[in-house]
Coordinates of C-alpha atoms and ligand atoms in Angstrom, one line a residue:
M1 CA 111.1 84.6 126.7
S2 CA 108.0 84.7 129.1
A3 CA 109.3 86.5 132.9
S4 CA 109.6 84.5 135.1
P5 CA 105.7 82.7 136.1
S6 CA 106.2 82.0 140.0
V7 CA 106.7 85.8 140.0
T8 CA 104.2 87.0 137.7
A9 CA 101.6 84.8 139.3
K10 CA 101.2 86.2 142.5
T11 CA 101.3 89.6 141.8
A12 CA 98.6 89.1 138.7
E13 CA 95.0 88.5 138.3
A14 CA 94.3 84.9 138.7
Y15 CA 90.9 83.1 136.7
D16 CA 90.4 79.8 137.3
V17 CA 90.1 79.4 133.3
V18 CA 92.0 81.6 130.7
V19 CA 90.2 80.6 127.2
V20 CA 92.4 82.0 124.4
G21 CA 89.9 82.7 121.1
A22 CA 85.9 84.2 121.4
G23 CA 85.1 82.2 118.0
F24 CA 82.2 79.1 119.1
A25 CA 84.5 77.3 121.0
G26 CA 85.4 79.7 123.4
M27 CA 82.2 81.5 123.8
Y28 CA 80.4 77.9 124.5
M29 CA 83.5 77.2 126.6
L30 CA 83.2 80.2 129.1
H31 CA 78.8 79.9 129.4
R32 CA 80.0 76.2 130.6
L33 CA 82.6 77.2 133.0
R34 CA 80.3 79.9 134.5
G35 CA 77.6 77.8 134.9
Q36 CA 80.2 75.8 137.1
G37 CA 80.6 78.5 139.1
M38 CA 84.4 78.7 137.9
T39 CA 86.2 82.3 137.4
A40 CA 87.0 83.0 133.3
R41 CA 88.8 85.6 131.2
V42 CA 88.6 85.0 127.7
F43 CA 90.9 86.8 125.7
E44 CA 90.0 87.4 121.8
Q45 CA 92.6 89.3 119.3
G46 CA 89.5 90.0 117.2
S47 CA 86.9 92.8 118.3
G48 CA 84.6 91.2 118.2
V49 CA 83.2 87.6 118.8
G50 CA 83.0 84.9 116.2
G51 CA 86.4 83.7 115.3
T52 CA 86.4 82.0 111.3
W53 CA 82.9 84.3 111.2
Y54 CA 84.9 87.5 112.1
W55 CA 87.5 87.5 109.8
N56 CA 86.3 85.4 107.1
R57 CA 84.0 88.3 105.0
Y58 CA 85.4 87.7 101.5
P59 CA 82.0 87.8 99.1
G60 CA 80.2 85.3 99.0
A61 CA 81.8 83.5 102.1
R62 CA 79.5 81.1 103.6
C63 CA 79.0 78.0 105.6
D64 CA 79.1 74.5 103.8
V65 CA 77.4 72.6 106.6
E66 CA 72.7 73.4 106.3
S67 CA 72.3 76.3 109.1
M68 CA 70.0 74.2 110.6
Q69 CA 72.2 71.8 111.6
Y70 CA 76.1 74.2 112.1
S71 CA 74.3 75.5 115.5
Y72 CA 74.6 75.8 119.1
S73 CA 72.6 72.3 120.7
F74 CA 73.0 73.3 124.2
S75 CA 69.9 75.8 124.5
E76 CA 66.7 74.3 123.3
E77 CA 65.4 77.9 123.8
L78 CA 68.4 79.0 121.4
Q79 CA 67.2 76.3 118.4
Q80 CA 64.0 76.4 118.4
E81 CA 63.6 80.7 118.2
W82 CA 66.8 81.5 116.4
D83 CA 65.6 81.7 112.4
W84 CA 67.7 80.9 109.4
S85 CA 67.2 82.3 106.8
E86 CA 68.9 79.7 103.7
R87 CA 70.2 76.5 103.6
Y88 CA 73.4 77.9 104.0
A89 CA 73.6 80.8 106.2
P90 CA 75.7 83.5 105.1
Q91 CA 78.4 84.9 106.7
P92 CA 76.8 87.8 108.0
E93 CA 74.4 85.7 109.4
I94 CA 76.0 83.9 111.0
L95 CA 77.8 86.5 112.8
K96 CA 74.8 88.2 113.7
Y97 CA 74.1 84.3 115.1
A98 CA 77.6 84.6 117.4
N99 CA 77.1 88.6 118.6
H100 CA 72.9 87.2 119.5
V101 CA 74.3 84.2 121.2
A102 CA 77.1 86.5 123.5
D103 CA 74.1 88.8 123.7
R104 CA 71.6 86.5 125.1
F105 CA 74.0 84.9 127.9
N106 CA 75.2 87.8 128.6
L107 CA 78.9 86.7 127.9
R108 CA 80.8 89.9 126.7
S109 CA 81.7 91.0 130.4
D110 CA 84.0 88.3 130.2
I111 CA 85.6 88.3 127.0
Q112 CA 88.6 91.1 126.4
F113 CA 88.7 91.8 122.8
D114 CA 91.2 92.8 120.4
T115 CA 94.0 91.5 122.6
R116 CA 95.9 88.6 122.3
V117 CA 97.7 86.1 123.9
E118 CA 101.6 86.0 123.9
T119 CA 102.5 83.5 126.1
A120 CA 101.8 80.8 128.4
A121 CA 103.8 79.3 131.3
F122 CA 103.5 76.8 133.7
D123 CA 104.8 77.4 136.5
E124 CA 105.2 73.7 137.9
A125 CA 106.0 75.1 142.2
T126 CA 102.2 76.3 142.3
S127 CA 101.1 74.6 139.3
L128 CA 99.5 77.6 137.9
W129 CA 99.5 79.1 134.1
S130 CA 100.8 82.7 133.9
V131 CA 99.5 84.3 130.9
T132 CA 100.9 87.2 129.2
T133 CA 98.6 89.6 126.0
S134 CA 99.4 92.1 123.9
D135 CA 98.1 94.7 126.1
G136 CA 101.2 94.0 128.1
K137 CA 99.2 92.1 130.9
T138 CA 99.7 89.2 132.9
V139 CA 97.4 87.0 134.8
S140 CA 97.3 83.6 136.4
A141 CA 94.8 81.2 135.7
K142 CA 94.5 77.4 137.1
F143 CA 93.8 76.1 133.0
V144 CA 94.4 77.0 130.1
V145 CA 92.3 76.6 127.0
L146 CA 93.1 77.2 123.6
A147 CA 90.0 77.8 121.8
T148 CA 92.3 79.2 119.0
G149 CA 90.2 77.9 116.4
C150 CA 91.7 75.6 113.5
L151 CA 91.4 77.9 110.2
S152 CA 92.5 80.9 111.6
N153 CA 95.7 81.4 111.2
A154 CA 95.8 83.4 107.5
R155 CA 99.0 82.2 105.9
K156 CA 99.6 84.9 103.0
P157 CA 102.4 82.8 100.6
D158 CA 106.1 83.0 99.4
I159 CA 105.7 84.1 96.5
K160 CA 108.5 86.8 94.7
G161 CA 107.4 90.2 94.5
L162 CA 104.3 89.9 96.3
D163 CA 104.3 92.5 99.2
R164 CA 105.4 95.6 95.2
F165 CA 101.8 94.7 93.8
E166 CA 101.0 98.3 94.0
G167 CA 97.4 97.6 93.7
K168 CA 95.3 96.8 96.9
V169 CA 95.9 93.3 97.9
Y170 CA 93.4 91.4 100.3
H171 CA 93.3 87.9 102.0
T172 CA 89.7 85.6 102.1
G173 CA 91.0 84.6 106.4
H174 CA 91.5 88.2 106.9
W175 CA 89.3 90.4 105.1
P176 CA 88.6 94.2 105.4
H177 CA 85.3 95.3 107.2
E178 CA 84.6 98.0 105.9
E179 CA 83.0 97.1 102.1
V180 CA 85.7 96.4 99.2
D181 CA 84.0 96.8 95.3
F182 CA 85.9 95.1 92.5
T183 CA 83.3 97.1 89.9
G184 CA 85.0 97.9 87.2
L185 CA 88.6 96.4 88.3
R186 CA 90.9 93.9 86.9
V187 CA 91.2 91.3 90.0
G188 CA 93.6 88.2 90.5
V189 CA 92.8 85.4 92.5
I190 CA 95.2 82.5 93.4
G191 CA 93.7 80.0 95.0
T192 CA 90.9 77.1 94.3
G193 CA 89.8 75.9 97.7
S194 CA 86.8 76.4 99.6
S195 CA 87.1 80.1 100.0
G196 CA 88.8 80.4 96.3
I197 CA 86.0 78.7 94.9
Q198 CA 83.0 80.0 96.9
S199 CA 84.8 84.2 95.8
V200 CA 85.3 83.8 92.4
P201 CA 81.8 83.6 90.9
V202 CA 80.6 86.8 92.9
I203 CA 83.8 88.5 92.6
A204 CA 83.7 88.0 88.3
E205 CA 80.0 90.1 88.6
Q206 CA 81.8 92.8 89.8
A207 CA 85.2 92.4 87.7
S208 CA 85.6 94.1 84.5
H209 CA 87.8 91.1 84.2
L210 CA 88.7 88.0 86.9
T211 CA 91.6 85.7 86.8
V212 CA 91.9 82.4 88.8
F213 CA 95.3 81.4 89.2
Q214 CA 94.9 77.7 89.9
R215 CA 97.9 75.4 91.3
T216 CA 95.2 72.2 91.8
A217 CA 92.2 71.8 90.2
Q218 CA 89.2 71.2 93.1
F219 CA 86.6 69.0 93.1
S220 CA 83.0 70.6 93.9
I221 CA 79.9 70.0 94.5
P222 CA 76.8 72.8 94.0
A223 CA 75.6 74.0 97.4
R224 CA 71.8 74.3 95.9
N225 CA 71.3 77.0 98.3
A226 CA 67.9 78.0 98.5
G227 CA 65.4 80.3 101.0
L228 CA 64.4 78.1 104.2
T229 CA 61.2 77.6 104.5
D230 CA 58.5 77.6 107.4
E231 CA 57.8 73.8 106.6
E232 CA 61.7 72.8 106.6
R233 CA 62.6 75.1 110.1
N234 CA 60.0 73.0 111.6
W235 CA 61.2 69.8 110.6
F236 CA 64.5 70.6 112.6
R237 CA 62.7 71.8 115.8
T238 CA 60.4 69.5 115.7
N239 CA 62.8 66.5 115.1
Y240 CA 66.0 68.1 116.8
P241 CA 66.3 65.8 119.6
E242 CA 67.1 63.2 116.8
V243 CA 68.6 65.0 114.5
R244 CA 71.3 66.2 116.9
R245 CA 71.3 62.7 118.5
F246 CA 72.1 60.7 115.5
A247 CA 74.8 63.8 115.1
R248 CA 76.6 63.4 117.6
E249 CA 77.0 59.6 118.3
E250 CA 76.0 58.2 114.5
A251 CA 77.3 60.8 111.6
K252 CA 80.7 59.8 110.7
N253 CA 81.1 64.0 110.5
G254 CA 78.2 64.9 113.0
I255 CA 75.7 65.4 110.0
Y256 CA 72.5 64.3 110.1
T257 CA 72.4 62.1 106.9
E258 CA 71.4 58.9 105.5
V259 CA 73.9 56.0 105.8
P260 CA 74.6 54.9 103.2
D261 CA 73.7 50.7 103.3
R262 CA 76.4 49.7 100.6
G263 CA 79.8 50.3 98.5
A264 CA 79.9 52.4 95.1
L265 CA 80.9 48.7 93.9
D266 CA 78.4 46.5 94.6
D267 CA 75.8 48.9 92.3
G268 CA 76.0 48.6 88.7
D269 CA 77.2 51.5 86.4
N270 CA 72.7 52.9 86.1
E271 CA 72.1 52.8 89.8
R272 CA 75.2 54.1 91.1
R273 CA 75.1 56.9 88.3
D274 CA 71.0 57.7 89.4
R275 CA 72.8 57.9 93.0
Y276 CA 74.8 59.7 92.0
E277 CA 73.3 62.5 89.9
A278 CA 70.5 62.6 92.6
R279 CA 73.1 63.8 95.2
W280 CA 74.4 66.1 92.5
Q281 CA 70.7 67.4 92.3
R282 CA 70.4 67.5 96.1
G283 CA 73.8 69.5 96.5
G284 CA 75.6 70.0 99.1
L285 CA 78.8 68.2 101.2
T286 CA 76.5 65.0 101.8
F287 CA 77.4 64.0 98.4
M288 CA 80.4 61.8 99.7
S289 CA 78.3 59.9 101.8
V290 CA 76.0 58.2 99.2
Y291 CA 78.4 55.1 99.2
N292 CA 79.7 53.8 102.3
N293 CA 83.5 53.5 100.7
L294 CA 84.2 56.2 99.0
A295 CA 87.0 57.0 101.4
L296 CA 88.6 53.6 101.9
D297 CA 88.4 52.1 98.5
K298 CA 89.7 53.8 95.1
A299 CA 88.8 51.9 92.5
A300 CA 85.1 53.2 94.7
N301 CA 86.4 56.6 94.5
D302 CA 86.9 56.9 91.1
T303 CA 83.5 56.6 90.5
A304 CA 82.3 59.5 92.4
A305 CA 85.6 61.0 90.9
N306 CA 84.4 60.4 87.1
F307 CA 81.4 61.7 87.7
V308 CA 82.4 65.6 88.9
R309 CA 84.4 65.4 86.5
G310 CA 81.9 64.0 83.8
K311 CA 79.6 67.2 85.3
I312 CA 82.9 69.8 85.3
A313 CA 83.3 69.0 81.2
E314 CA 79.2 69.2 80.5
I315 CA 79.1 72.8 82.2
V316 CA 82.5 74.3 80.8
K317 CA 81.9 75.1 77.4
D318 CA 85.5 75.8 75.9
S319 CA 87.6 72.0 76.6
D320 CA 90.9 73.2 77.4
T321 CA 89.2 75.2 80.4
A322 CA 87.8 72.7 81.3
K323 CA 90.3 70.2 81.6
R324 CA 92.7 72.1 83.8
L325 CA 89.6 72.1 86.1
T326 CA 89.1 68.5 86.0
P327 CA 91.4 67.3 89.3
A328 CA 92.9 64.2 88.5
S329 CA 95.7 64.2 91.1
Y330 CA 94.3 62.7 94.1
P331 CA 91.4 61.0 95.4
I332 CA 87.6 62.9 95.3
G333 CA 87.4 64.1 99.2
T334 CA 90.9 63.9 100.0
K335 CA 91.5 67.7 99.5
R336 CA 88.1 69.6 101.4
I337 CA 85.6 68.9 99.2
C338 CA 84.1 72.5 97.8
I339 CA 80.4 73.3 98.3
D340 CA 80.2 75.9 95.3
T341 CA 77.2 78.5 93.6
D342 CA 78.1 78.8 89.6
Y343 CA 82.1 78.3 90.1
F344 CA 82.5 75.8 86.9
A345 CA 80.2 77.5 84.6
T346 CA 81.6 81.1 86.4
F347 CA 84.2 80.0 83.5
N348 CA 81.8 80.2 80.8
R349 CA 81.2 84.5 81.0
P350 CA 84.2 86.1 78.4
N351 CA 85.5 88.1 81.8
V352 CA 87.1 85.4 83.4
T353 CA 90.5 83.6 82.6
L354 CA 92.2 80.3 84.3
V355 CA 95.6 80.5 84.7
D356 CA 97.1 77.3 85.3
I357 CA 100.1 78.1 87.5
K358 CA 101.0 73.9 88.2
A359 CA 101.9 74.2 84.6
H360 CA 102.6 77.4 84.6
P361 CA 104.1 78.7 88.2
I362 CA 103.9 82.1 89.1
E363 CA 107.4 83.3 88.2
E364 CA 106.7 87.2 90.0
I365 CA 104.8 89.9 91.2
T366 CA 105.7 93.2 89.5
Q367 CA 103.6 96.4 90.9
T368 CA 100.9 95.9 88.3
A369 CA 100.4 92.0 87.2
V370 CA 101.2 88.5 88.3
R371 CA 104.1 87.0 85.4
S372 CA 103.3 83.6 85.1
G373 CA 104.5 81.2 81.9
G374 CA 105.8 84.2 80.2
E375 CA 102.6 86.2 80.5
E376 CA 102.1 89.3 82.4
Y377 CA 98.4 89.3 84.0
E378 CA 97.6 92.8 84.4
L379 CA 96.1 94.1 87.4
D380 CA 94.1 96.3 90.1
A381 CA 93.5 94.5 93.0
L382 CA 94.9 90.4 94.1
V383 CA 92.8 88.6 96.5
L384 CA 95.0 85.3 97.9
A385 CA 92.1 82.6 99.0
T386 CA 95.9 80.3 100.0
G387 CA 94.2 79.3 103.1
F388 CA 95.8 78.7 106.7
D389 CA 98.4 77.1 108.7
A390 CA 95.8 74.6 110.1
M391 CA 95.4 73.0 112.8
T392 CA 98.9 73.9 114.3
G393 CA 99.1 77.2 113.1
S394 CA 97.4 79.6 115.6
V395 CA 98.8 77.5 118.5
A396 CA 102.1 77.7 117.3
R397 CA 101.3 82.1 117.6
I398 CA 101.9 81.6 121.1
D399 CA 104.6 80.7 123.4
I400 CA 103.4 77.6 124.9
R401 CA 105.8 76.5 128.0
G402 CA 105.0 73.7 130.0
R403 CA 107.6 71.6 132.3
D404 CA 111.3 72.5 132.4
G405 CA 110.3 75.1 130.5
R406 CA 109.9 73.0 127.5
T407 CA 107.6 74.8 124.4
L408 CA 104.7 73.2 122.5
N409 CA 106.4 74.6 119.7
D410 CA 109.4 72.1 120.2
K411 CA 107.4 69.4 121.2
W412 CA 105.1 69.7 118.2
S413 CA 107.5 70.1 115.8
A414 CA 108.0 66.8 113.9
G415 CA 104.1 67.1 114.1
P416 CA 101.5 67.6 116.9
R417 CA 101.0 64.9 119.9
T418 CA 98.2 65.0 121.6
Y419 CA 95.8 62.4 123.5
L420 CA 93.1 62.6 122.5
G421 CA 93.4 65.9 120.6
L422 CA 92.9 67.4 124.1
M423 CA 95.9 67.2 125.7
S424 CA 99.4 67.1 125.4
A425 CA 101.9 65.5 127.7
G426 CA 104.2 68.1 129.6
F427 CA 101.6 70.7 129.2
P428 CA 99.6 70.2 132.5
N429 CA 96.5 71.7 133.2
L430 CA 96.2 73.0 128.8
F431 CA 93.2 72.1 127.1
V432 CA 92.5 71.8 123.4
I433 CA 89.4 72.6 121.7
T434 CA 89.0 70.3 118.8
G435 CA 92.6 69.7 118.5
P436 CA 94.7 68.1 116.8
G437 CA 94.0 64.1 117.6
S438 CA 90.4 64.5 117.6
P439 CA 87.7 64.6 115.1
S440 CA 87.5 68.3 115.2
V441 CA 87.9 69.6 110.7
L442 CA 86.5 66.6 109.2
S443 CA 83.1 67.1 111.5
N444 CA 80.8 69.4 111.7
M445 CA 82.7 71.7 113.9
I446 CA 80.2 72.9 116.4
V447 CA 79.0 69.4 117.0
S448 CA 83.2 68.8 117.7
I449 CA 83.1 72.1 119.6
E450 CA 80.6 71.0 122.1
Q451 CA 81.5 67.7 122.7
H452 CA 85.0 69.2 123.7
V453 CA 83.6 71.7 125.8
D454 CA 81.1 69.6 127.6
W455 CA 83.6 67.1 128.5
I456 CA 86.4 69.9 129.5
T457 CA 83.6 70.7 131.8
D458 CA 83.1 67.8 133.3
C459 CA 87.0 66.9 134.0
L460 CA 87.4 70.3 135.3
S461 CA 84.6 69.7 137.4
Y462 CA 85.3 66.3 139.0
M463 CA 88.7 67.7 139.7
R464 CA 87.8 70.0 141.8
D465 CA 85.0 67.8 143.8
N466 CA 88.1 64.9 143.8
G467 CA 90.5 67.9 145.2
L468 CA 92.4 67.7 142.1
D469 CA 94.8 70.6 140.8
T470 CA 96.6 68.9 138.0
M471 CA 95.9 66.6 134.8
E472 CA 98.2 65.8 132.0
A473 CA 98.1 63.5 129.6
A474 CA 101.0 60.7 130.3
T475 CA 103.4 60.0 127.7
D476 CA 102.0 56.3 127.0
A477 CA 98.5 57.1 127.1
E478 CA 99.8 59.5 124.2
D479 CA 101.8 57.8 122.0
K480 CA 99.0 55.1 121.7
W481 CA 96.4 57.6 120.9
V482 CA 99.2 59.5 118.2
A483 CA 99.5 55.9 116.7
H484 CA 95.9 55.5 116.6
V485 CA 94.9 58.9 115.0
N486 CA 97.9 57.2 112.2
E487 CA 96.9 54.3 112.1
V488 CA 93.6 54.9 111.0
A489 CA 94.5 57.9 108.9
Y490 CA 96.0 55.6 106.9
T491 CA 93.2 52.7 106.0
T492 CA 92.4 55.9 103.9
L493 CA 93.0 57.2 100.6
F494 CA 93.1 60.4 102.6
P495 CA 97.0 60.5 102.9
Q496 CA 97.2 60.5 99.5
A497 CA 96.0 64.1 99.0
D498 CA 99.0 66.6 99.3
S499 CA 96.4 68.8 101.7
W500 CA 95.9 71.0 104.2
Y501 CA 94.9 68.4 106.6
M502 CA 98.7 66.5 105.9
G503 CA 100.1 70.3 106.1
A504 CA 101.2 70.0 102.6
N505 CA 100.1 73.5 102.3
V506 CA 102.7 74.9 104.2
P507 CA 106.1 74.4 103.3
G508 CA 108.5 72.7 105.8
K509 CA 105.4 71.3 107.8
P510 CA 105.8 68.0 109.1
R511 CA 103.8 65.5 106.3
I512 CA 101.4 64.0 109.2
F513 CA 97.6 63.4 108.6
M514 CA 96.5 65.4 112.1
P515 CA 93.1 65.0 112.6
Y516 CA 91.7 61.8 113.9
I517 CA 89.1 59.9 111.5
G518 CA 87.3 57.5 113.3
G519 CA 84.1 59.5 113.3
V520 CA 82.7 61.8 116.3
G521 CA 80.3 58.8 117.2
P522 CA 83.3 56.3 117.8
Y523 CA 85.6 59.3 119.4
R524 CA 82.9 60.2 121.7
Q525 CA 82.6 57.0 123.0
I526 CA 86.4 56.7 123.6
C527 CA 86.2 59.8 125.5
N528 CA 82.9 59.3 127.4
D529 CA 84.5 55.9 128.3
V530 CA 87.8 57.2 129.4
A531 CA 86.3 60.1 132.4
A532 CA 84.0 56.8 133.2
R533 CA 87.4 55.1 133.8
G534 CA 88.6 57.6 136.4
Y535 CA 90.3 59.6 133.1
E536 CA 92.6 57.0 131.9
G537 CA 95.6 57.6 130.3
F538 CA 95.9 61.1 132.0
V539 CA 97.9 61.8 135.3
M540 CA 95.7 63.7 138.3
E541 CA 97.3 65.5 140.9
G542 CA 96.3 66.8 144.0
A543 CA 97.2 69.6 146.2
K544 CA 99.3 66.7 148.9
A545 CA 100.4 65.3 145.7
A546 CA 101.9 68.4 144.1
R547 CA 102.7 69.8 147.8
K548 CA 105.0 66.6 148.1
S549 CA 106.6 66.9 144.4
V550 CA 107.8 70.3 145.2
A551 CA 109.2 69.5 148.4
S552 CA 111.0 66.4 147.4
Ligands
NAP601 P1 92.6 75.6 100.9 O1 91.5 75.0 101.1 O2 93.9 75.3 101.7 O3 93.4 76.3 99.2 C1 94.0 77.1 99.3 C2 94.8 77.1 98.2 O4 95.1 78.2 97.3 C3 94.4 75.6 97.0 O5 94.2 76.2 95.9 C4 96.5 75.8 97.0 O6 96.5 74.8 96.2 C5 96.2 77.5 96.6 N1 97.7 77.9 97.1 C6 98.2 77.7 98.4 N2 99.3 78.3 98.2 C7 99.6 78.7 97.3 C8 100.6 79.5 96.5 N3 101.8 79.5 97.2 N4 100.8 79.5 95.4 C9 99.8 79.2 94.6 N5 98.5 78.7 94.8 C10 98.2 78.5 96.5 O7 92.1 77.1 101.6 P2 90.6 78.0 102.1 O8 89.9 77.8 100.6 O9 90.6 79.4 102.4 O10 89.4 77.1 103.1 C11 90.6 76.2 104.0 C12 89.8 75.2 104.9 O11 88.8 76.4 105.4 C13 88.2 74.4 103.7 O12 89.2 73.6 103.0 C14 87.3 74.3 104.9 O13 87.4 73.1 105.6 C15 87.4 75.8 105.4 N6 86.3 76.8 104.4 C16 85.6 76.1 104.9 C17 84.3 76.8 103.9 C18 82.4 76.4 104.1 O14 82.1 76.0 105.3 N7 81.8 77.1 103.4 C19 84.2 78.1 103.3 C20 85.7 78.5 103.4 C21 86.9 77.5 103.7 P3 96.8 73.5 96.1 O15 95.6 72.5 96.9 O16 98.0 73.1 95.6 O17 98.0 73.9 97.3

């Protein structure tokens, strides 16, 4: 339970805005708020900036959106001057970039590290948020912005005996800061999502033996990572105005690439195969943009899925292993597609074993082994690549209380409810960056982060200029938006998969397709139109109205 906010708010340090998290969203939010002359305090649980890139230090971690696009666009000097070394930047380089941004824009002085926000309570009498932190302090703020990230709450699986294991246990999403050396060790990896698929080939090179425990086989496309040439960097730098415009306005997923002009069934077998082959050779996430109906039409989707299945069969020499690595239970792309370097080929190594834990679920973990299908797999170290309580997990860890003391966890108990993914009715002056109900994880995150931060900043300036104190999603607007998000999701194949988009990876989590799949361009337009119509669907009140409601 939080302390009475009306008491604490009067004595606490006061800010215009408290920002939770100093990843890419929190850093840019702080920068924009300062530009508007607003006071802000950022609380960050890590000891440094970078969010996702601060925590996910596992072997092989790198971004799967190309570096020249996975970067801030708000500063022309920054995007012209920063040198990315590779097509897909490795984690240390992205973290270096985050630190560079923090230094360049002098952000650290307003960021308090090693501090978790524990509670946030809205006081209806003062219209202020009272925020308590893990260092035992309380601050007050007119606004709270949750920049907590969508994939930042690493999830330890509930496997019998896990805590008994005597070897080292690591989670990819919470990797130690010191170097981890698997040389000569028998290592087990549980999980074959993006993190597992990136780390397996690297760990296999170090370990004496690697056992991969796979519950669901994944579709993965080669990254074809390579050093960036000066010519490539210069192309982007010269063309940034168009690249960024396209990513914001036209690309569905915030990535500059060709727009498909036809569906998969519009081409004959040979032509279609050639197109898939060309994209496979080029590598990367845009494999799913060869045709415009791969996410919509199962028959079209099957052509892409079968192409990738054929590739797995070609690459993996042992036919039984190839079969187990071949995804069969969901359409390609409906679980987040993975991008790899030598993932499937790694199973040709003599020191790598694949264990199908769908067919033979893990029975228990002993002091020294993982037991599945009656077999004991002796291990010295265990890597959990088991993912995150995505989109809502980090928000849920904060005790957030809005009007009438109602918690956000209570309100979202049957699934997250937001208007535009930005605000939730009953929680005035509380914003979420890339929250559920916005394109978020379906897009190049930095494009969506910048859009939300800019929108929120414009909104706060508007409120200040118009003498408004509170802003809140109207319930009917929120209901309509939630219905729309759901409706659009069900025009696609995405709900057919047991994915973290659906909350399906967390036992007991409501099965709701959380992000908005309408595309970043249309979504941006909707947000802009809402703002242009005086923040339609939001209830805004000024000092006079607030005083009136307090008095009445
Ligand atoms: P994930 O995609 O959720 O994968 C988790 C894996 O662990 C899945 O194979 C899952 O199996 C398995 N698993 C979960 N709980 C388990 C249990 N109790 N027992 C056995 N297996 C279990 O997590 P992730 O790989 O960390 O990736 C999450 C997201 O982060 C990605 O989809 C991507 O958006 C982002 N990411 C991006 C990059 C990049 O940019 N390159 C890298 C890493 C992550 P099931 O499939 O059966 O649930």
